Tab-separated table of C-alpha atoms in Angstrom:
chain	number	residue	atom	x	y	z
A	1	UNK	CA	82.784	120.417	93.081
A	2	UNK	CA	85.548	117.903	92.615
A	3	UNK	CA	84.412	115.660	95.111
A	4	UNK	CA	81.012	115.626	94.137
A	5	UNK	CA	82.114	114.629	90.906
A	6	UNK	CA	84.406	111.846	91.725
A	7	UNK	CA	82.408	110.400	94.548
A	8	UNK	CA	79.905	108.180	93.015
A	9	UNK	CA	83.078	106.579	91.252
A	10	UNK	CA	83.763	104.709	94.659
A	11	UNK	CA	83.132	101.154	94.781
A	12	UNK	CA	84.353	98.439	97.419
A	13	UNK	CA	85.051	95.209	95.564
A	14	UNK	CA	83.073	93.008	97.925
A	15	UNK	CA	83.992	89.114	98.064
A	16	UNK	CA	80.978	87.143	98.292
A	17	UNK	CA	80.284	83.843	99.850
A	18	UNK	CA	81.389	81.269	97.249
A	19	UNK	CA	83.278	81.582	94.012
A	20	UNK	CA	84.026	84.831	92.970
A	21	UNK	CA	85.282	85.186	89.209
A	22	UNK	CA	87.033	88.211	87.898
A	23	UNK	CA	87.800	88.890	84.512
A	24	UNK	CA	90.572	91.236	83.601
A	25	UNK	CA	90.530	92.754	80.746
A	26	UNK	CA	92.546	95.662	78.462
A	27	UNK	CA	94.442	96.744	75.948
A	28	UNK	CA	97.863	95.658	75.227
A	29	UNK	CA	100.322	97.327	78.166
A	30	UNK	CA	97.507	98.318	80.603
A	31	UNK	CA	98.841	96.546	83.429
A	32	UNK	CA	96.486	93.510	83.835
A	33	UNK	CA	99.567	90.916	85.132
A	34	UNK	CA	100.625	93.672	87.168
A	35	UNK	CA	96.765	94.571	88.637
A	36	UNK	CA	96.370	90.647	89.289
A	37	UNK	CA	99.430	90.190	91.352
A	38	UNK	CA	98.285	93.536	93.327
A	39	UNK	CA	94.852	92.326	93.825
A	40	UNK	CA	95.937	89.012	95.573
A	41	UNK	CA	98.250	90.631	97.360
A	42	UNK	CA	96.022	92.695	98.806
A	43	UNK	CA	93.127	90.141	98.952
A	44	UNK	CA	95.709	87.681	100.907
A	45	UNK	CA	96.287	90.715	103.244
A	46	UNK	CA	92.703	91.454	104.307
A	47	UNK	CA	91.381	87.450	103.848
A	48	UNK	CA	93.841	85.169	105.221
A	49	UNK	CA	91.749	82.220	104.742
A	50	UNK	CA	90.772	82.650	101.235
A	51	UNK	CA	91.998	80.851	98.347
A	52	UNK	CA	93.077	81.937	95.535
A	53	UNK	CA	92.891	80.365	91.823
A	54	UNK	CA	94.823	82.700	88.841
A	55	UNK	CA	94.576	81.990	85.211
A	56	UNK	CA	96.094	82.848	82.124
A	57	UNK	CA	93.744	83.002	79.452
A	58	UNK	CA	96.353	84.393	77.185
A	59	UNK	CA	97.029	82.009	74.573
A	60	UNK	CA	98.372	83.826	71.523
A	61	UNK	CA	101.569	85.178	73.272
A	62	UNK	CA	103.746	82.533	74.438
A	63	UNK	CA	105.186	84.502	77.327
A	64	UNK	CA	101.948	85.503	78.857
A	65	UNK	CA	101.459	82.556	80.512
A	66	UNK	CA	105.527	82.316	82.228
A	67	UNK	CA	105.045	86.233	82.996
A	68	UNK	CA	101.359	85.461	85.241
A	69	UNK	CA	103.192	82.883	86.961
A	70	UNK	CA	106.243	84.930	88.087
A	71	UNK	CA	104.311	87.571	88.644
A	72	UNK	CA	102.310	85.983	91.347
A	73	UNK	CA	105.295	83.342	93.233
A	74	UNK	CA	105.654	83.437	96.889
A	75	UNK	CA	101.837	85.338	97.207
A	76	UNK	CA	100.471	81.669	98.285
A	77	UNK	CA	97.915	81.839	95.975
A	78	UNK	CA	97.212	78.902	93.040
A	79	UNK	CA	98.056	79.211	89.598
A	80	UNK	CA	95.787	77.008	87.061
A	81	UNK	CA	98.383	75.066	85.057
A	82	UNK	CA	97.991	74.350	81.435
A	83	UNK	CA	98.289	70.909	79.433
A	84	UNK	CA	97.631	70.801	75.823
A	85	UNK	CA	96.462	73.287	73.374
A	86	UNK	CA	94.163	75.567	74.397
A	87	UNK	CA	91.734	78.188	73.458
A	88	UNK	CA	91.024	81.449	75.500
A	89	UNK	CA	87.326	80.469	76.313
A	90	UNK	CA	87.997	76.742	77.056
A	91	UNK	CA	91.130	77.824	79.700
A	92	UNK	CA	88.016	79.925	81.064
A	93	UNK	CA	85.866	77.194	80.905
A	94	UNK	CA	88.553	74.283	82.701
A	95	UNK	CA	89.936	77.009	85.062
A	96	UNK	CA	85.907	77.897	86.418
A	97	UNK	CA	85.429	74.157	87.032
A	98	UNK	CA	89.014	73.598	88.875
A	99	UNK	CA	87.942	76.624	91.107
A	100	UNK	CA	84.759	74.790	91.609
A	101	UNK	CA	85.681	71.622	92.476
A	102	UNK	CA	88.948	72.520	94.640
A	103	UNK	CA	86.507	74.794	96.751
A	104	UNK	CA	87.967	78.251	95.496
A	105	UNK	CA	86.992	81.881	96.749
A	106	UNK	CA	88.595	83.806	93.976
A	107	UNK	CA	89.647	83.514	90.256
A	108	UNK	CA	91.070	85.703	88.554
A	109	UNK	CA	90.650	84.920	84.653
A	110	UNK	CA	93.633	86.530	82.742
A	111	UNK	CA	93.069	87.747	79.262
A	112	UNK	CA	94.633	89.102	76.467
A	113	UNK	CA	95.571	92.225	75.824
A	114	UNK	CA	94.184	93.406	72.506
A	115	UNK	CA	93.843	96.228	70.838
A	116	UNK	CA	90.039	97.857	70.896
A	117	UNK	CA	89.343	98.679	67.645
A	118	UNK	CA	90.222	95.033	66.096
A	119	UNK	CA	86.361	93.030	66.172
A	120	UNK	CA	88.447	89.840	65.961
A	121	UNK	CA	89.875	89.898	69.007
A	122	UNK	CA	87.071	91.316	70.595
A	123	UNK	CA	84.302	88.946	69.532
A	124	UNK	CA	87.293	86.263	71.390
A	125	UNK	CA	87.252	88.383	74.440
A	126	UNK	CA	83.297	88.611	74.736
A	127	UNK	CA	83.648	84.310	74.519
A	128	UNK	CA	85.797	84.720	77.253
A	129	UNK	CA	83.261	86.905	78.970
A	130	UNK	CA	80.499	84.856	78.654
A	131	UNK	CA	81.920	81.263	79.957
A	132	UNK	CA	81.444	82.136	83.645
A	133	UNK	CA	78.073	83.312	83.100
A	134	UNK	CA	77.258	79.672	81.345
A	135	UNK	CA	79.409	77.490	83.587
A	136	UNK	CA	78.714	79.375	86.990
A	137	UNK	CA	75.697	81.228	87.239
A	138	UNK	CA	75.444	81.937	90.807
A	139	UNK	CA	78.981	82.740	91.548
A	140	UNK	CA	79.647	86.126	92.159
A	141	UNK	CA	81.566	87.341	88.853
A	142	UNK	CA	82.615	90.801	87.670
A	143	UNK	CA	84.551	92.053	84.607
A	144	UNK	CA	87.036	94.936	85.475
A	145	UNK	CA	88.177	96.776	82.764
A	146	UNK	CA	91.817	97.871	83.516
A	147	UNK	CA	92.970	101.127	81.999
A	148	UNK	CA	96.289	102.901	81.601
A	149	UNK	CA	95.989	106.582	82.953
A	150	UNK	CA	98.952	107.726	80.814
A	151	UNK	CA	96.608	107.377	77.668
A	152	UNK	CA	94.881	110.527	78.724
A	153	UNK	CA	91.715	110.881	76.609
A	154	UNK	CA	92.228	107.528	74.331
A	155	UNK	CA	90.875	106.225	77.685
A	156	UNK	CA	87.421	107.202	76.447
A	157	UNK	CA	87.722	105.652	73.131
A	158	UNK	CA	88.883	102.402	75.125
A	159	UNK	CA	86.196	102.494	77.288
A	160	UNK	CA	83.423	103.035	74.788
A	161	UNK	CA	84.911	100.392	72.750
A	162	UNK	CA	85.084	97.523	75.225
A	163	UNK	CA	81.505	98.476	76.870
A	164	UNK	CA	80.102	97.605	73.116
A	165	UNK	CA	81.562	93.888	73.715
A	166	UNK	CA	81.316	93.365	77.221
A	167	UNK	CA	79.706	93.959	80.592
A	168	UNK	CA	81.922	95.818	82.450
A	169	UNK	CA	80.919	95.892	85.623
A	170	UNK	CA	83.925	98.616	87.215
A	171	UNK	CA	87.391	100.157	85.902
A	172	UNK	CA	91.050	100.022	87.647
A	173	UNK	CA	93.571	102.931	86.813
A	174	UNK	CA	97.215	101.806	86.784
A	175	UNK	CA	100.331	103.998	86.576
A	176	UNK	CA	98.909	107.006	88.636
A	177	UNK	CA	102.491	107.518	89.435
A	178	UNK	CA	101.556	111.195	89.770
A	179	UNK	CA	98.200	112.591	90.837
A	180	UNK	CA	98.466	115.337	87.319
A	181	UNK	CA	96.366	112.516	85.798
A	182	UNK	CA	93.717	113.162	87.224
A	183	UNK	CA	92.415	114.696	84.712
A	184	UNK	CA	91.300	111.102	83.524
A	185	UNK	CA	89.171	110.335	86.036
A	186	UNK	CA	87.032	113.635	85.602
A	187	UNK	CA	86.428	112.811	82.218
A	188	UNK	CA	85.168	109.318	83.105
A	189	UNK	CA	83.325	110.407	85.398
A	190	UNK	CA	81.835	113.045	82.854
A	191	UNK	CA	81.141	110.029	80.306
A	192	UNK	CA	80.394	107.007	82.122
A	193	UNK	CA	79.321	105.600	85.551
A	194	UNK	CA	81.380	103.119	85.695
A	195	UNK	CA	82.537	102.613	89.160
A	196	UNK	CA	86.443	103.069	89.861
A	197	UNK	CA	87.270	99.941	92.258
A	198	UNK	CA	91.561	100.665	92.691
A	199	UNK	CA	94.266	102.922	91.292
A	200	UNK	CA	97.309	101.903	90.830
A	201	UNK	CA	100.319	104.053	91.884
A	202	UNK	CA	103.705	101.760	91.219
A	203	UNK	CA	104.778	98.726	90.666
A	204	UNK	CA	104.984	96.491	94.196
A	205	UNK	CA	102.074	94.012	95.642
A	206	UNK	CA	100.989	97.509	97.824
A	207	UNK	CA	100.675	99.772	95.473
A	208	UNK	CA	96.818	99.357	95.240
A	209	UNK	CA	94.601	101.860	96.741
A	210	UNK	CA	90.706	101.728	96.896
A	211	UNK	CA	89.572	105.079	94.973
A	212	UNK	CA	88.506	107.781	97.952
A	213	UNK	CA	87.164	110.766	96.208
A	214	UNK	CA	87.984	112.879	99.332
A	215	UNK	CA	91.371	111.217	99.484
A	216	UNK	CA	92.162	111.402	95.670
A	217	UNK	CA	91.184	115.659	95.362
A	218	UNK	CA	92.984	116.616	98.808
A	219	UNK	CA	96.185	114.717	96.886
A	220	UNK	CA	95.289	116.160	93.622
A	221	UNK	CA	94.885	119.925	95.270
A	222	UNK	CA	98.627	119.216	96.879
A	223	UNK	CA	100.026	118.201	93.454
């Protein structure tokens, strides 16, 4: 019964020919820096020859921008540097054409975290959204919703909340540190259909896995 429930939550995040755009978004404290550096890591590990463009799109919190950077050094990926002031949408915007013209595979667009229930600073993420649909229509682009599993069931709320502002187009789960949460994933899988693309179990460039339902319940059953 588990399985069946969980398994049309699998997804493979496929990399298309030509650019593929990610947007990460979440709350405040999800994990999105953390989920970026992960996902090149394990990008670099399976795609040797790709390259790889991250940008922070973070512009109201000074260290946002210091903290992507670090997070990512010595992954041989780029990082899009900043000059000026910027907005969120136009770092989206100069950070889509960079990727274009330098030839890119993947870019990952940093945003902020914010809380859901504030319009403001959603209506400023759905800007953010929008820009690679405007500047790059036939790239490949998905938004990935990243989601804390030690929220429990304010992961609904989050989920319902962001899906009114934005496409999402699949979910990550960081901090399954221990498989007792997996109470969260039956519950989005109750609610939604969103497909679950990684979980995250700790805090190093491996600790990514690509949601198995078989894999995930025989863990779960062992707990």
């Amino acid at each position: 019964f588990l399985i069946e429930k969980l398994k049309p939550l699998e997804a493979e995040l496929i990399i298309e020919p030509g650019l593929n755009i990610f947007t990460m978004c979440g709350v405040n404290g999800a994990g999105k820096t953390t989920t970026i550096k992960k996902m090149c890591h394990y990008f670099k590990e399976r795609f040797e020859n790709k390259q790889i463009l991250v940008a922070c799109c973070d512009t109201f919190r000074a260290a946002a921008y210091d903290q992507l950077r670090i997070a990512i050094e010595g992954l041989d990926v780029d990082f899009f540097k900043l000059e000026g002031k910027n907005t969120p949408d136009s770092v989206a915007y100069k950070a889509i054409l960079s990727g274009q013209t330098n030839n890119a595979d993947i870019l990952f667009l940093d945003t902020s975290g914010r809380l859901h229930n504030n319009a403001n600073l959603m209506d400023e993420l759905t800007k953010v959204c929008n820009i690679p649909n405007k500047l790059a229509p036939n790239a490949s682009k998905k938004i990935i919703l990243i989601l804390d599993a030690n929220t429990g069931q304010n992961i609904i709320s989050q989920v319902e909340a962001f899906s009114r502002f934005i496409e999402i187009s699949g979910l990550i789960l960081t901090k399954f540190d221990g498989l007792a949460k997996g109470g969260v994933l039956l519950s989005l899988a109750d609610k939604f259909s969103f497909p679950v693309y990684f979980i995250g179990t700790g805090e190093r460039g491996q600790d990514l896995l690509r949601f198995n339902a078989l894999e995930f319940v025989d863990n779960l059953l062992e707990f």
